Amino acid sequence: MTVLSTRALNRATLARQLLLDRAGLRPLDAVSHLGGLQAQEPQEPYVGLHARLRAFAPAELSALLTGRQVVRTHLMRRTVHLVTAEDALAWRGRHEAMLRQRVLGVYRAELAGIDLDDLAEAARAVMADGRPRTMAEVARELAGRWPQPGKRALGEMVVAALVPMAQLPPRGLWRQKAGVRNLPLTTWLGRDIEPPPAPGGADRAGEALVRRYLAAYGPAASADLRAWCGLAGLPSAVAAVRDELVSFRDERGRLLLDLPDAPRPDSGTPAPVRFLPAFDNAVLGYHDRSRVIDDAHRGLSVAGERMVLVDGRVAATWSAGETGVVVRPVRRLTRAEKEEVTEEGRGVAMFLSEGKDARAGIVAA
């Protein structure tokens, strides 16, 4: 079986993630290809698309949100993701059990003894009037019947798990600050959510997730797929599509699966500097993240740091403020690398300031 080096896996990831060459895709097609963008920080998807698309205009993504073609919702790993409306409807039912369990993992004691199906029915009744509500407002209307858990536990269980919700604009619009107002996905999109698979039946949504994940992240192991979506129950879906896939090993001996015709560039392919947003799935979308980030720096990927890829790997963090874009390397950069980082940083500064500021600098090696 062919062994793929860490560098070869890195180049495959960059190609699938649209980070090797900026793509000419429309923002809607890019969001679809990537299987969504992590979006608990509302402005970060704009940074993520700027890193991946040629001539990306933020107003295009804002228009997709207001036009209900993309939505912000709790999905993979119980985090807020920006996904296409079609994917939200197709995937949300498949994620429901995982979402419940993840919320229970935080509030198990507070929610002990509560019939979650009863709570879900009551919450749907509250939201049936079509009025958007904050999580606190939802919890307040349910607390009379369930006073013991506390409003935070009630609200999180309902909004993040029991009732599929969309976070409505202006939350997530370009350069706008707005709190979270929730409305059921079916109300906002005017379409029904596909139900979860029947026990023992074919898992079509799971099979689609496997294919879509490999298209945007492969070659990858089953553990990587699980780390991306948070779903533990996908072995049957992997088995169902196994004959469609090709197999490799990585340098650690793990079995990797991939779509046969997906791009796997030569390991010597040059990789440009790219500035990633916080919590980018190019890093978080794997259990073994060594193809993109050194194990010593793995903590950066869950700490909300914006990261800079140099030669395809995390080499620095970055921030933006009144002094422009500031880069803080986590390893020594060569002179040529510093020049490329500074040049790309100027482009990011121009993007974030809408052409008003091109300042970018490196703080320390």
GROMACS .gro file of C-alpha atoms in nm:
model
  365
    1MET     CA    1   0.000   0.000   0.000
    2THR     CA    2   0.135   0.341  -0.095
    3VAL     CA    3   0.266   0.547   0.197
    4LEU     CA    4   0.195   0.919   0.173
    5SER     CA    5   0.445   1.145   0.344
    6THR     CA    6   0.333   1.420   0.578
    7ARG     CA    7   0.435   1.673   0.315
    8ALA     CA    8   0.231   1.493   0.047
    9LEU     CA    9  -0.072   1.497   0.278
   10ASN     CA   10  -0.011   1.866   0.340
   11ARG     CA   11  -0.022   1.944  -0.031
   12ALA     CA   12  -0.337   1.735  -0.075
   13THR     CA   13  -0.504   1.925   0.208
   14LEU     CA   14  -0.403   2.262   0.064
   15ALA     CA   15  -0.542   2.165  -0.277
   16ARG     CA   16  -0.873   2.040  -0.135
   17GLN     CA   17  -0.905   2.343   0.092
   18LEU     CA   18  -0.848   2.588  -0.196
   19LEU     CA   19  -0.531   2.711  -0.024
   20LEU     CA   20  -0.278   2.601  -0.287
   21ASP     CA   21  -0.424   2.829  -0.553
   22ARG     CA   22  -0.705   3.076  -0.496
   23ALA     CA   23  -1.011   2.943  -0.675
   24GLY     CA   24  -1.248   3.121  -0.910
   25LEU     CA   25  -1.553   2.968  -0.738
   26ARG     CA   26  -1.858   3.162  -0.631
   27PRO     CA   27  -1.879   3.196  -0.251
   28LEU     CA   28  -2.183   2.965  -0.241
   29ASP     CA   29  -1.996   2.693  -0.427
   30ALA     CA   30  -1.691   2.736  -0.203
   31VAL     CA   31  -1.898   2.704   0.115
   32SER     CA   32  -2.056   2.391  -0.031
   33HIS     CA   33  -1.723   2.238  -0.136
   34LEU     CA   34  -1.571   2.298   0.207
   35GLY     CA   35  -1.869   2.143   0.385
   36GLY     CA   36  -1.918   2.473   0.565
   37LEU     CA   37  -1.696   2.717   0.753
   38GLN     CA   38  -1.667   2.727   1.129
   39ALA     CA   39  -1.832   3.051   1.231
   40GLN     CA   40  -1.874   3.105   1.603
   41GLU     CA   41  -1.669   3.420   1.546
   42PRO     CA   42  -1.908   3.593   1.301
   43GLN     CA   43  -1.650   3.769   1.081
   44GLU     CA   44  -1.410   3.478   1.042
   45PRO     CA   45  -1.580   3.311   0.741
   46TYR     CA   46  -1.502   3.626   0.540
   47VAL     CA   47  -1.133   3.589   0.623
   48GLY     CA   48  -1.152   3.220   0.533
   49LEU     CA   49  -1.300   3.290   0.190
   50HIS     CA   50  -1.055   3.574   0.125
   51ALA     CA   51  -0.773   3.320   0.174
   52ARG     CA   52  -0.932   3.082  -0.076
   53LEU     CA   53  -1.107   3.278  -0.351
   54ARG     CA   54  -0.998   3.519  -0.619
   55ALA     CA   55  -1.168   3.859  -0.615
   56PHE     CA   56  -1.387   3.768  -0.318
   57ALA     CA   57  -1.628   4.049  -0.225
   58PRO     CA   58  -1.765   4.027   0.132
   59ALA     CA   59  -2.100   4.167   0.019
   60GLU     CA   60  -2.153   3.844  -0.177
   61LEU     CA   61  -2.146   3.633   0.140
   62SER     CA   62  -2.367   3.879   0.327
   63ALA     CA   63  -2.618   3.856   0.041
   64LEU     CA   64  -2.617   3.476   0.069
   65LEU     CA   65  -2.706   3.506   0.438
   66THR     CA   66  -2.988   3.754   0.387
   67GLY     CA   67  -3.105   3.559   0.082
   68ARG     CA   68  -3.125   3.238   0.292
   69GLN     CA   69  -2.887   3.047   0.067
   70VAL     CA   70  -2.640   2.996   0.352
   71VAL     CA   71  -2.721   2.976   0.722
   72ARG     CA   72  -2.545   2.992   1.056
   73THR     CA   73  -2.641   2.695   1.272
   74HIS     CA   74  -2.507   2.451   1.529
   75LEU     CA   75  -2.381   2.150   1.341
   76MET     CA   76  -2.038   1.983   1.326
   77ARG     CA   77  -1.891   1.926   1.673
   78ARG     CA   78  -2.179   2.135   1.820
   79THR     CA   79  -2.004   2.447   1.697
   80VAL     CA   80  -2.166   2.722   1.491
   81HIS     CA   81  -2.101   2.663   1.122
   82LEU     CA   82  -2.186   2.859   0.812
   83VAL     CA   83  -2.327   2.604   0.566
   84THR     CA   84  -2.544   2.606   0.257
   85ALA     CA   85  -2.917   2.583   0.314
   86GLU     CA   86  -2.920   2.248   0.132
   87ASP     CA   87  -2.651   2.102   0.357
   88ALA     CA   88  -2.819   2.233   0.672
   89LEU     CA   89  -3.143   2.057   0.577
   90ALA     CA   90  -2.971   1.738   0.464
   91TRP     CA   91  -2.728   1.704   0.755
   92ARG     CA   92  -2.904   1.844   1.061
   93GLY     CA   93  -3.113   1.533   1.133
   94ARG     CA   94  -2.802   1.315   1.110
   95HIS     CA   95  -2.631   1.532   1.375
   96GLU     CA   96  -2.921   1.551   1.622
   97ALA     CA   97  -2.821   1.264   1.853
   98MET     CA   98  -2.464   1.393   1.871
   99LEU     CA   99  -2.582   1.746   1.950
  100ARG     CA  100  -2.798   1.620   2.237
  101GLN     CA  101  -2.516   1.416   2.382
  102ARG     CA  102  -2.267   1.702   2.362
  103VAL     CA  103  -2.498   1.941   2.544
  104LEU     CA  104  -2.571   1.671   2.803
  105GLY     CA  105  -2.197   1.632   2.846
  106VAL     CA  106  -2.192   1.987   2.985
  107TYR     CA  107  -2.528   1.999   3.164
  108ARG     CA  108  -2.602   1.635   3.253
  109ALA     CA  109  -2.660   1.708   3.622
  110GLU     CA  110  -2.880   2.011   3.555
  111LEU     CA  111  -3.093   1.825   3.299
  112ALA     CA  112  -3.120   1.495   3.487
  113GLY     CA  113  -3.476   1.364   3.494
  114ILE     CA  114  -3.604   1.592   3.217
  115ASP     CA  115  -3.777   1.426   2.924
  116LEU     CA  116  -3.595   1.589   2.634
  117ASP     CA  117  -3.869   1.501   2.387
  118ASP     CA  118  -4.121   1.687   2.607
  119LEU     CA  119  -3.882   1.981   2.627
  120ALA     CA  120  -3.838   1.981   2.249
  121GLU     CA  121  -4.215   1.977   2.192
  122ALA     CA  122  -4.265   2.268   2.432
  123ALA     CA  123  -3.983   2.463   2.267
  124ARG     CA  124  -4.130   2.411   1.921
  125ALA     CA  125  -4.461   2.542   2.053
  126VAL     CA  126  -4.287   2.853   2.187
  127MET     CA  127  -4.120   2.915   1.850
  128ALA     CA  128  -4.433   2.842   1.646
  129ASP     CA  129  -4.535   3.208   1.634
  130GLY     CA  130  -4.244   3.281   1.397
  131ARG     CA  131  -4.086   3.544   1.622
  132PRO     CA  132  -3.705   3.530   1.645
  133ARG     CA  133  -3.578   3.491   2.000
  134THR     CA  134  -3.249   3.498   2.183
  135MET     CA  135  -3.147   3.188   2.374
  136ALA     CA  136  -3.228   3.367   2.701
  137GLU     CA  137  -3.577   3.449   2.578
  138VAL     CA  138  -3.641   3.088   2.478
  139ALA     CA  139  -3.524   2.965   2.816
  140ARG     CA  140  -3.730   3.223   3.005
  141GLU     CA  141  -4.050   3.104   2.838
  142LEU     CA  142  -3.974   2.744   2.932
  143ALA     CA  143  -3.844   2.801   3.284
  144GLY     CA  144  -4.194   2.814   3.438
  145ARG     CA  145  -4.245   2.447   3.354
  146TRP     CA  146  -3.882   2.344   3.413
  147PRO     CA  147  -3.748   2.572   3.688
  148GLN     CA  148  -3.473   2.345   3.821
  149PRO     CA  149  -3.210   2.323   3.544
  150GLY     CA  150  -3.146   2.695   3.516
  151LYS     CA  151  -3.197   2.908   3.209
  152ARG     CA  152  -2.852   2.850   3.062
  153ALA     CA  153  -2.889   2.471   3.052
  154LEU     CA  154  -3.243   2.492   2.915
  155GLY     CA  155  -3.150   2.746   2.652
  156GLU     CA  156  -2.842   2.562   2.526
  157MET     CA  157  -3.022   2.229   2.505
  158VAL     CA  158  -3.308   2.379   2.305
  159VAL     CA  159  -3.115   2.611   2.075
  160ALA     CA  160  -2.807   2.396   2.014
  161ALA     CA  161  -2.970   2.054   2.003
  162LEU     CA  162  -3.344   1.998   2.035
  163VAL     CA  163  -3.486   2.248   1.785
  164PRO     CA  164  -3.278   2.302   1.468
  165MET     CA  165  -3.222   2.677   1.462
  166ALA     CA  166  -3.082   2.935   1.223
  167GLN     CA  167  -2.900   3.238   1.364
  168LEU     CA  168  -3.057   3.525   1.174
  169PRO     CA  169  -2.896   3.825   1.007
  170PRO     CA  170  -2.768   4.081   1.085
  171ARG     CA  171  -2.561   3.831   1.289
  172GLY     CA  172  -2.274   3.730   1.061
  173LEU     CA  173  -2.306   4.011   0.808
  174TRP     CA  174  -1.987   4.185   0.696
  175ARG     CA  175  -1.856   4.443   0.944
  176GLN     CA  176  -2.177   4.433   1.149
  177LYS     CA  177  -2.210   4.351   1.517
  178ALA     CA  178  -2.532   4.189   1.627
  179GLY     CA  179  -2.652   3.949   1.893
  180VAL     CA  180  -2.788   3.604   1.821
  181ARG     CA  181  -3.159   3.577   1.734
  182ASN     CA  182  -3.283   3.227   1.658
  183LEU     CA  183  -3.561   3.094   1.438
  184PRO     CA  184  -3.631   2.730   1.349
  185LEU     CA  185  -3.452   2.626   1.032
  186THR     CA  186  -3.775   2.501   0.878
  187THR     CA  187  -3.939   2.841   0.935
  188TRP     CA  188  -3.643   3.040   0.803
  189LEU     CA  189  -3.584   2.821   0.497
  190GLY     CA  190  -3.943   2.717   0.432
  191ARG     CA  191  -3.843   2.353   0.385
  192ASP     CA  192  -3.835   2.041   0.601
  193ILE     CA  193  -3.525   1.886   0.748
  194GLU     CA  194  -3.441   1.538   0.625
  195PRO     CA  195  -3.505   1.286   0.905
  196PRO     CA  196  -3.224   1.083   1.063
  197PRO     CA  197  -3.173   0.732   0.923
  198ALA     CA  198  -3.399   0.459   1.055
  199PRO     CA  199  -3.224   0.206   1.285
  200GLY     CA  200  -3.067  -0.060   1.067
  201GLY     CA  201  -3.153   0.128   0.748
  202ALA     CA  202  -2.930   0.285   0.487
  203ASP     CA  203  -2.747   0.595   0.609
  204ARG     CA  204  -2.761   0.812   0.297
  205ALA     CA  205  -2.676   1.132   0.481
  206GLY     CA  206  -2.378   0.962   0.645
  207GLU     CA  207  -2.256   0.829   0.313
  208ALA     CA  208  -2.281   1.177   0.163
  209LEU     CA  209  -2.084   1.316   0.457
  210VAL     CA  210  -1.804   1.065   0.397
  211ARG     CA  211  -1.775   1.159   0.029
  212ARG     CA  212  -1.798   1.532   0.095
  213TYR     CA  213  -1.540   1.514   0.373
  214LEU     CA  214  -1.289   1.329   0.158
  215ALA     CA  215  -1.343   1.573  -0.130
  216ALA     CA  216  -1.246   1.866   0.095
  217TYR     CA  217  -1.005   1.702   0.343
  218GLY     CA  218  -0.877   1.369   0.210
  219PRO     CA  219  -0.684   1.150   0.214
  220ALA     CA  220  -0.794   1.093   0.572
  221ALA     CA  221  -0.858   0.832   0.838
  222SER     CA  222  -1.194   0.750   0.994
  223ALA     CA  223  -1.073   0.924   1.311
  224ASP     CA  224  -1.019   1.243   1.109
  225LEU     CA  225  -1.373   1.225   0.971
  226ARG     CA  226  -1.505   1.184   1.325
  227ALA     CA  227  -1.298   1.480   1.447
  228TRP     CA  228  -1.444   1.701   1.174
  229CYS     CA  229  -1.812   1.623   1.214
  230GLY     CA  230  -1.828   1.495   1.572
  231LEU     CA  231  -2.029   1.187   1.470
  232ALA     CA  232  -1.919   0.853   1.615
  233GLY     CA  233  -2.171   0.639   1.427
  234LEU     CA  234  -2.032   0.649   1.074
  235PRO     CA  235  -1.857   0.308   1.035
  236SER     CA  236  -2.153   0.170   0.843
  237ALA     CA  237  -2.151   0.471   0.610
  238VAL     CA  238  -1.776   0.429   0.550
  239ALA     CA  239  -1.829   0.058   0.484
  240ALA     CA  240  -2.111   0.133   0.240
  241VAL     CA  241  -1.890   0.352   0.020
  242ARG     CA  242  -1.565   0.163   0.078
  243ASP     CA  243  -1.560   0.008  -0.269
  244GLU     CA  244  -1.565   0.357  -0.422
  245LEU     CA  245  -1.247   0.461  -0.240
  246VAL     CA  246  -0.872   0.412  -0.265
  247SER     CA  247  -0.643   0.339   0.030
  248PHE     CA  248  -0.308   0.470   0.153
  249ARG     CA  249  -0.099   0.468   0.469
  250ASP     CA  250   0.052   0.771   0.638
  251GLU     CA  251   0.395   0.780   0.801
  252ARG     CA  252   0.236   0.682   1.132
  253GLY     CA  253   0.088   0.370   0.976
  254ARG     CA  254  -0.275   0.485   0.978
  255LEU     CA  255  -0.511   0.368   0.705
  256LEU     CA  256  -0.622   0.661   0.491
  257LEU     CA  257  -0.916   0.662   0.250
  258ASP     CA  258  -0.974   0.893  -0.045
  259LEU     CA  259  -1.178   0.953  -0.356
  260PRO     CA  260  -0.989   0.802  -0.650
  261ASP     CA  261  -0.991   1.112  -0.872
  262ALA     CA  262  -0.934   1.377  -0.603
  263PRO     CA  263  -0.621   1.594  -0.636
  264ARG     CA  264  -0.304   1.470  -0.465
  265PRO     CA  265  -0.032   1.712  -0.580
  266ASP     CA  266   0.335   1.627  -0.579
  267SER     CA  267   0.494   1.695  -0.241
  268GLY     CA  268   0.733   1.941  -0.404
  269THR     CA  269   0.452   2.168  -0.522
  270PRO     CA  270   0.517   2.525  -0.396
  271ALA     CA  271   0.270   2.649  -0.136
  272PRO     CA  272   0.197   3.021  -0.096
  273VAL     CA  273   0.159   3.202   0.235
  274ARG     CA  274  -0.200   3.204   0.355
  275PHE     CA  275  -0.360   3.385   0.651
  276LEU     CA  276  -0.626   3.162   0.811
  277PRO     CA  277  -0.917   3.276   1.028
  278ALA     CA  278  -0.972   3.157   1.384
  279PHE     CA  279  -1.081   2.792   1.416
  280ASP     CA  280  -1.029   2.717   1.047
  281ASN     CA  281  -1.127   2.364   0.956
  282ALA     CA  282  -0.814   2.324   0.745
  283VAL     CA  283  -0.653   2.267   1.084
  284LEU     CA  284  -0.942   2.158   1.307
  285GLY     CA  285  -1.086   1.915   1.051
  286TYR     CA  286  -0.846   1.634   1.148
  287HIS     CA  287  -0.775   1.415   1.449
  288ASP     CA  288  -0.411   1.397   1.341
  289ARG     CA  289  -0.328   1.757   1.254
  290SER     CA  290   0.042   1.695   1.196
  291ARG     CA  291  -0.001   1.743   0.820
  292VAL     CA  292  -0.065   2.115   0.885
  293ILE     CA  293   0.064   2.201   1.233
  294ASP     CA  294   0.346   2.070   1.452
  295ASP     CA  295   0.232   1.881   1.760
  296ALA     CA  296   0.414   2.137   1.975
  297HIS     CA  297   0.184   2.411   1.843
  298ARG     CA  298  -0.139   2.207   1.833
  299GLY     CA  299  -0.288   2.412   2.118
  300LEU     CA  300  -0.305   2.717   1.891
  301SER     CA  301  -0.573   2.545   1.685
  302VAL     CA  302  -0.823   2.533   1.972
  303ALA     CA  303  -0.727   2.863   2.136
  304GLY     CA  304  -0.889   3.082   1.872
  305GLU     CA  305  -0.560   3.203   1.728
  306ARG     CA  306  -0.558   3.315   1.368
  307MET     CA  307  -0.274   3.127   1.200
  308VAL     CA  308  -0.037   3.189   0.910
  309LEU     CA  309   0.064   2.905   0.678
  310VAL     CA  310   0.419   2.926   0.544
  311ASP     CA  311   0.519   2.649   0.303
  312GLY     CA  312   0.181   2.496   0.390
  313ARG     CA  313   0.234   2.470   0.765
  314VAL     CA  314   0.145   2.686   1.063
  315ALA     CA  315   0.444   2.913   1.120
  316ALA     CA  316   0.290   3.217   1.289
  317THR     CA  317  -0.019   3.371   1.441
  318TRP     CA  318  -0.167   3.703   1.337
  319SER     CA  319  -0.402   3.972   1.456
  320ALA     CA  320  -0.548   4.291   1.314
  321GLY     CA  321  -0.607   4.622   1.486
  322GLU     CA  322  -0.532   4.992   1.475
  323THR     CA  323  -0.171   4.924   1.372
  324GLY     CA  324  -0.270   4.700   1.081
  325VAL     CA  325  -0.192   4.330   1.060
  326VAL     CA  326   0.060   4.202   1.313
  327VAL     CA  327   0.233   3.865   1.266
  328ARG     CA  328   0.398   3.669   1.550
  329PRO     CA  329   0.607   3.376   1.425
  330VAL     CA  330   0.621   3.050   1.618
  331ARG     CA  331   0.942   2.952   1.437
  332ARG     CA  332   1.225   3.143   1.276
  333LEU     CA  333   1.137   3.271   0.930
  334THR     CA  334   1.388   3.313   0.651
  335ARG     CA  335   1.428   3.652   0.487
  336ALA     CA  336   1.233   3.533   0.182
  337GLU     CA  337   0.957   3.395   0.403
  338LYS     CA  338   0.933   3.724   0.592
  339GLU     CA  339   0.895   3.912   0.268
  340GLU     CA  340   0.619   3.681   0.148
  341VAL     CA  341   0.440   3.693   0.485
  342THR     CA  342   0.456   4.072   0.490
  343GLU     CA  343   0.325   4.098   0.133
  344GLU     CA  344   0.033   3.865   0.199
  345GLY     CA  345  -0.032   4.046   0.527
  346ARG     CA  346  -0.067   4.373   0.340
  347GLY     CA  347  -0.332   4.212   0.123
  348VAL     CA  348  -0.520   4.092   0.431
  349ALA     CA  349  -0.497   4.439   0.587
  350MET     CA  350  -0.638   4.594   0.270
  351PHE     CA  351  -0.920   4.339   0.268
  352LEU     CA  352  -1.017   4.395   0.631
  353SER     CA  353  -1.001   4.775   0.601
  354GLU     CA  354  -1.174   4.780   0.262
  355GLY     CA  355  -0.870   4.935   0.095
  356LYS     CA  356  -0.791   5.195   0.360
  357ASP     CA  357  -0.489   5.037   0.533
  358ALA     CA  358  -0.211   4.818   0.397
  359ARG     CA  359   0.011   4.806   0.706
  360ALA     CA  360   0.155   4.469   0.802
  361GLY     CA  361   0.456   4.376   1.010
  362ILE     CA  362   0.632   4.091   1.187
  363VAL     CA  363   0.679   4.139   1.559
  364ALA     CA  364   0.948   3.885   1.638
  365ALA     CA  365   1.113   3.573   1.505
   0.00000   0.00000   0.00000
